[in-house]
mmCIF file of C-alpha atoms in Angstrom:
data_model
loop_
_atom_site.group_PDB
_atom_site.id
_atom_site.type_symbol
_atom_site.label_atom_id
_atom_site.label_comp_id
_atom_site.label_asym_id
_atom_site.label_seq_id
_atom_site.Cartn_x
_atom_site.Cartn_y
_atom_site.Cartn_z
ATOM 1 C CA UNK A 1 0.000 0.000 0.000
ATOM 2 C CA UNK A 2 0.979 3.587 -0.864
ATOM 3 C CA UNK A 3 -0.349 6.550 1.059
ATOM 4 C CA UNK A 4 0.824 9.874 1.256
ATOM 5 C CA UNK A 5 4.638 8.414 0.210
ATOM 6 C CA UNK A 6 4.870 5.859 3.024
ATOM 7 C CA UNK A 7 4.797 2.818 1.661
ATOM 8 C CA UNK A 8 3.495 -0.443 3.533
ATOM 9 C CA UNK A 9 4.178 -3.435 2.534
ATOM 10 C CA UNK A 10 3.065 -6.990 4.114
ATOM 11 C CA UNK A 11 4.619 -10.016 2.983
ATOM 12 C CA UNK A 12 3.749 -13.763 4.459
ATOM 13 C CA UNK A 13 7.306 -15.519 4.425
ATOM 14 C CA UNK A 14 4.827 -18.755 4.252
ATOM 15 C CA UNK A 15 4.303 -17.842 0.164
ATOM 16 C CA UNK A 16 6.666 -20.411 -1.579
ATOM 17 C CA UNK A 17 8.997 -17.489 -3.457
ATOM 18 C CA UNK A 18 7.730 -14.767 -1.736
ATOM 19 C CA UNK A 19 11.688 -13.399 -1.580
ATOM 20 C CA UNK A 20 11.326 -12.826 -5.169
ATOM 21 C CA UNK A 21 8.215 -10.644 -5.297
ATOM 22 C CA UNK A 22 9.195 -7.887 -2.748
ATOM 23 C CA UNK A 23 11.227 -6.108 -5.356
ATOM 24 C CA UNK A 24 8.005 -5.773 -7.609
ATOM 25 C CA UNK A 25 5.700 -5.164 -5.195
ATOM 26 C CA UNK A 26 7.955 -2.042 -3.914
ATOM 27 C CA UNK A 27 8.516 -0.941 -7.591
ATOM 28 C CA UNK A 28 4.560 -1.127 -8.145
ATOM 29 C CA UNK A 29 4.192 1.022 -4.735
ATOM 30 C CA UNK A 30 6.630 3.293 -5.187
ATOM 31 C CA UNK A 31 4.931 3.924 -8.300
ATOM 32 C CA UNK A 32 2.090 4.875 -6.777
ATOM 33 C CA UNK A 33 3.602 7.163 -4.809
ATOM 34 C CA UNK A 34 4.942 9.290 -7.039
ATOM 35 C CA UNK A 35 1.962 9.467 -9.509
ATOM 36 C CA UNK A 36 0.193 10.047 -6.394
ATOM 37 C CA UNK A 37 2.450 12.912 -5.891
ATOM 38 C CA UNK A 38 2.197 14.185 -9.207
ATOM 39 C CA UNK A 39 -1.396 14.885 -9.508
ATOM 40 C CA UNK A 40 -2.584 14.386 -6.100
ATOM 41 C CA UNK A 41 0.195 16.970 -4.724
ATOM 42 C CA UNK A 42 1.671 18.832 -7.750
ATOM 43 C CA UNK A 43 -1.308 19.029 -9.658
ATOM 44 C CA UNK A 44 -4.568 18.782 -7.379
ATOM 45 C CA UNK A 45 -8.108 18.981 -8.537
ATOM 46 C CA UNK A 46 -6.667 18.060 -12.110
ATOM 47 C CA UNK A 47 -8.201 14.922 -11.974
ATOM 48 C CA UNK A 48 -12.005 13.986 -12.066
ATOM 49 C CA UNK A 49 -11.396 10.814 -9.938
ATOM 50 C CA UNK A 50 -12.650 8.838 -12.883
ATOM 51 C CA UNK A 51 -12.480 4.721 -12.673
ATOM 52 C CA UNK A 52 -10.011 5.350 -15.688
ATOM 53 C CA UNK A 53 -7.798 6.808 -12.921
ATOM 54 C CA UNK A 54 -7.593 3.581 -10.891
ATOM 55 C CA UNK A 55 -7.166 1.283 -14.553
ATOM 56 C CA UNK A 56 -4.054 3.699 -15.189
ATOM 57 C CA UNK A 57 -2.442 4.384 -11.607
ATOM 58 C CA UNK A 58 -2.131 0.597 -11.759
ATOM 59 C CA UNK A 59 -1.625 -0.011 -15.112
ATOM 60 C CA UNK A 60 1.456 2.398 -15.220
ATOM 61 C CA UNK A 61 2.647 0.972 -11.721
ATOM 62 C CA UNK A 62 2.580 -2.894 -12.884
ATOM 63 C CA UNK A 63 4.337 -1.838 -16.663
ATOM 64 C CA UNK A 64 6.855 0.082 -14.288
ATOM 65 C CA UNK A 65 7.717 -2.848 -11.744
ATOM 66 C CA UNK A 66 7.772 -5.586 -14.944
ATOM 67 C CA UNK A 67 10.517 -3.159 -17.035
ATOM 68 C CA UNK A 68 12.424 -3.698 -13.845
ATOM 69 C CA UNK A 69 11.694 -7.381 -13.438
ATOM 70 C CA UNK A 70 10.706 -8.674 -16.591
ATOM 71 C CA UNK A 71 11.316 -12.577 -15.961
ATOM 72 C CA UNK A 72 8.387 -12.124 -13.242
ATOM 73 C CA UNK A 73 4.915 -12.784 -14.398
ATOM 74 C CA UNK A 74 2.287 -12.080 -12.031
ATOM 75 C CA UNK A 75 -0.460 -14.024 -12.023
ATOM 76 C CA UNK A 76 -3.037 -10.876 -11.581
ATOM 77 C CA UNK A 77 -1.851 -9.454 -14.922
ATOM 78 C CA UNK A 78 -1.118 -12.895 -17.079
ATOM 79 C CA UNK A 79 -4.057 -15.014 -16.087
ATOM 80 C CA UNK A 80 -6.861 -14.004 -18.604
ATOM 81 C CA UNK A 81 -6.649 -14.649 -22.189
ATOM 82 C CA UNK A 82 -6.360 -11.816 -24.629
ATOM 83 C CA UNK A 83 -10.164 -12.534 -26.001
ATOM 84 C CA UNK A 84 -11.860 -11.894 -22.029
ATOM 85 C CA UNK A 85 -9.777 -9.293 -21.706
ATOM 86 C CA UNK A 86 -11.187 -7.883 -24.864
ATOM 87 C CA UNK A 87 -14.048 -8.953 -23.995
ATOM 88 C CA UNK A 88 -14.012 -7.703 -20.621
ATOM 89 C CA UNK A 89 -13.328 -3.937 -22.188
ATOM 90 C CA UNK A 90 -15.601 -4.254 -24.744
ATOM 91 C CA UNK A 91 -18.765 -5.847 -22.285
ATOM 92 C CA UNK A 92 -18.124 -3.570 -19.212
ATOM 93 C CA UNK A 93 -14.747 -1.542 -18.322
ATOM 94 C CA UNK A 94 -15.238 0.935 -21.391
ATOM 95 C CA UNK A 95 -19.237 1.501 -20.388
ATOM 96 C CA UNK A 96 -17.744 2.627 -16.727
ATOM 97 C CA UNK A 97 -14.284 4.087 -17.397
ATOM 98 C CA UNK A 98 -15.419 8.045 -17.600
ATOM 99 C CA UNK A 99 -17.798 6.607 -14.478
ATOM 100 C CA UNK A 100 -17.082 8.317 -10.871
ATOM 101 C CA UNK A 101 -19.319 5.481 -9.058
ATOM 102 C CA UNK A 102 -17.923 2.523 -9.666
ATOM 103 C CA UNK A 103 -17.547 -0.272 -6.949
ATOM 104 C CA UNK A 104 -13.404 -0.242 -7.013
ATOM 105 C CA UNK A 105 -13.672 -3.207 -5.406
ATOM 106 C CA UNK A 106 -15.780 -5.430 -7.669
ATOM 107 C CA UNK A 107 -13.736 -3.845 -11.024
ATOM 108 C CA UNK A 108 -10.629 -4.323 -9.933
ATOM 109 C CA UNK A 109 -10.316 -7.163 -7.670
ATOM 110 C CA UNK A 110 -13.036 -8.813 -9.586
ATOM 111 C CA UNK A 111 -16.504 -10.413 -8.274
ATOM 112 C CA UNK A 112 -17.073 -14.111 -9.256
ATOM 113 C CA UNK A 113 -21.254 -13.496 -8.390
ATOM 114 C CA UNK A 114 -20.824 -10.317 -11.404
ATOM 115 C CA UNK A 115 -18.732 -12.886 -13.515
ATOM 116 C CA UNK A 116 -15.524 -10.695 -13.443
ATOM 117 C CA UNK A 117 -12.580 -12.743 -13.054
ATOM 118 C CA UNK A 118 -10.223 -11.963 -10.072
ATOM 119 C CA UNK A 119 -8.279 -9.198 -10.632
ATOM 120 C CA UNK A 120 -9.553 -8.363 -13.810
ATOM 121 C CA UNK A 121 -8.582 -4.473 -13.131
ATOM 122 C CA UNK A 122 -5.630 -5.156 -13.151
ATOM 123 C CA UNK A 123 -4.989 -6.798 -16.215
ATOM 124 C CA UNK A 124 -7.071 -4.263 -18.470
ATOM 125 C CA UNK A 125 -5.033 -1.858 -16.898
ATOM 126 C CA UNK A 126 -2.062 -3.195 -17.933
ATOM 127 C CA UNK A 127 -3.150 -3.709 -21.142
ATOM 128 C CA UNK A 128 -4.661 -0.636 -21.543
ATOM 129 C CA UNK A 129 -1.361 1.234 -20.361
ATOM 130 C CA UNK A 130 0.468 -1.143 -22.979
ATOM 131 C CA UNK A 131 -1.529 -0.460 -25.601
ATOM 132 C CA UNK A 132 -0.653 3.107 -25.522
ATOM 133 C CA UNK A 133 2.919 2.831 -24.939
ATOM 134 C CA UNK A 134 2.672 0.887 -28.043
ATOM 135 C CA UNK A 135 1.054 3.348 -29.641
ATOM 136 C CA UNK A 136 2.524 6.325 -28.604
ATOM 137 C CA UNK A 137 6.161 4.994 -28.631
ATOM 138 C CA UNK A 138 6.483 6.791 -24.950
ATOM 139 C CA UNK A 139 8.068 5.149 -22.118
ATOM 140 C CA UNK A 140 5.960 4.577 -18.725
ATOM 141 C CA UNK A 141 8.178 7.663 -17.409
ATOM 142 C CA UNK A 142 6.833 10.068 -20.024
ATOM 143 C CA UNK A 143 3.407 9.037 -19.525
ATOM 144 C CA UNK A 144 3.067 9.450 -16.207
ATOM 145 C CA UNK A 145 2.206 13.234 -16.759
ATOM 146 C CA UNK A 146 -0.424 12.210 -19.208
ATOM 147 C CA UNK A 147 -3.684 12.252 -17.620
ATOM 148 C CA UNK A 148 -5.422 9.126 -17.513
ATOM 149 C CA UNK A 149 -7.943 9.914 -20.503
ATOM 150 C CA UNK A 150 -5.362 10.247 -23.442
ATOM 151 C CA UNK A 151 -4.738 6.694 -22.680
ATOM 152 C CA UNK A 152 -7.782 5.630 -24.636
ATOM 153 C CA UNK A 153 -7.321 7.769 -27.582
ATOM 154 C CA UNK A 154 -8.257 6.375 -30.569
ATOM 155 C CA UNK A 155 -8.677 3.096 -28.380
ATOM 156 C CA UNK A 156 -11.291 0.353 -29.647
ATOM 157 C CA UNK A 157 -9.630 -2.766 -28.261
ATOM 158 C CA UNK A 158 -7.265 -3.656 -26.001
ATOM 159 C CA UNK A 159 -4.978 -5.608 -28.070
ATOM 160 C CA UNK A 160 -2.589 -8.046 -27.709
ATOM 161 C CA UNK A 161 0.779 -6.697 -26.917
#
C-alpha cells in the first residue's frame, strides 16, 4: 500500500517465493507514490477521480515494476486470455471508465457473483497502459504526466501486446 509516500508493505514468508516478489511489489508502490504525488500533490483537482484513474495508476505501476523485473509474471496481470480481456473492455470496463461510481472493489479485484474474473482491473489496466505505450512509442516515465484519458485515444480494443 501507498499513502501519502509511506509505503506499507506486508509479505507472508509462508508464500513459496515470496523473496522474489518484494522487489516488484515495492517498484509497483513506489509507483504509486509518485503518480500520487504528481497529480494528487503537484497538480490537485486536475483529476475527475474517474475509474479510468484507478485502470491507469495501476496499469502504469505494474508496466513500471515488470521493465524492472521482466522474468516475473504475475499471475493478476497474465491469467486471462487476450479474447476476455477484450471482452471484458468491450462488455463492461469501457461503459464505466469516464464513471465516478464505480464499486473499485468489484472492477478491480473482480466479483465471481458479477462474472468478473479476479483481478480483472488489473490486467485491463495493464493492457490498456500497454496499448498506448505501443502506440505512442512513450516510455511509462513520459506518460506518467499524461492524464489518464489520453490513454484511450483512438482506443477500440485492447490488443494483444
Amino acid at each position: 500500500t501507498s499513502l501519502f509516500g509511506n509505503l506499507y508493505i506486508q509479505v507472508n514468508p509462508l508464500v513459496t517465493g515470496y523473496e522474489n516478489w518484494i522487489r516488484y511489489v515495492f517498484a509497483h508502490e513506489y509507483h504509486h507514490t509518485v503518480w500520487g504525488n504528481y497529480w494528487f500533490m503537484l497538480h490537485r483537482g486536475e483529476l475527475d477521480n474517474k475509474f479510468i484513474d484507478s485502470l491507469v495508476i495501476d496499469g502504469e505501476a505494474d508496466s513500471f515494476a515488470m521493465e524492472l523485473y521482466p522474468t516475473l509474471q504475475p499471475q493478476w496481470l497474465f491469467h486471462l486470455s487476450e479474447d476476455e480481456i477484450t471482452c471484458l473492455w468491450k462488455e463492461r470496463y469501457s461503459k464505466i471508465v469516464n464513471s465516478t461510481e464505480v464499486d473499485y472493489t468489484t472492477y478491480m479485484f473482480g466479483n465471481e457473483k458479477q462474472n468478473i474474473p479476479w483481478c480483472a482491473g488489473y490486467a485491463v489496466g495493464y493492457r490498456l497502459v500497454q496499448n498506448y505505450l505501443a502506440m505512442s512509442r512513450k516510455t511509462i516515465i513520459e506518460i506518467l504526466k499524461t492524464k489518464p484519458e489520453v490513454l484511450l485515444c483512438g482506443l477500440d480494443t485492447i490488443r494483444k501486446i
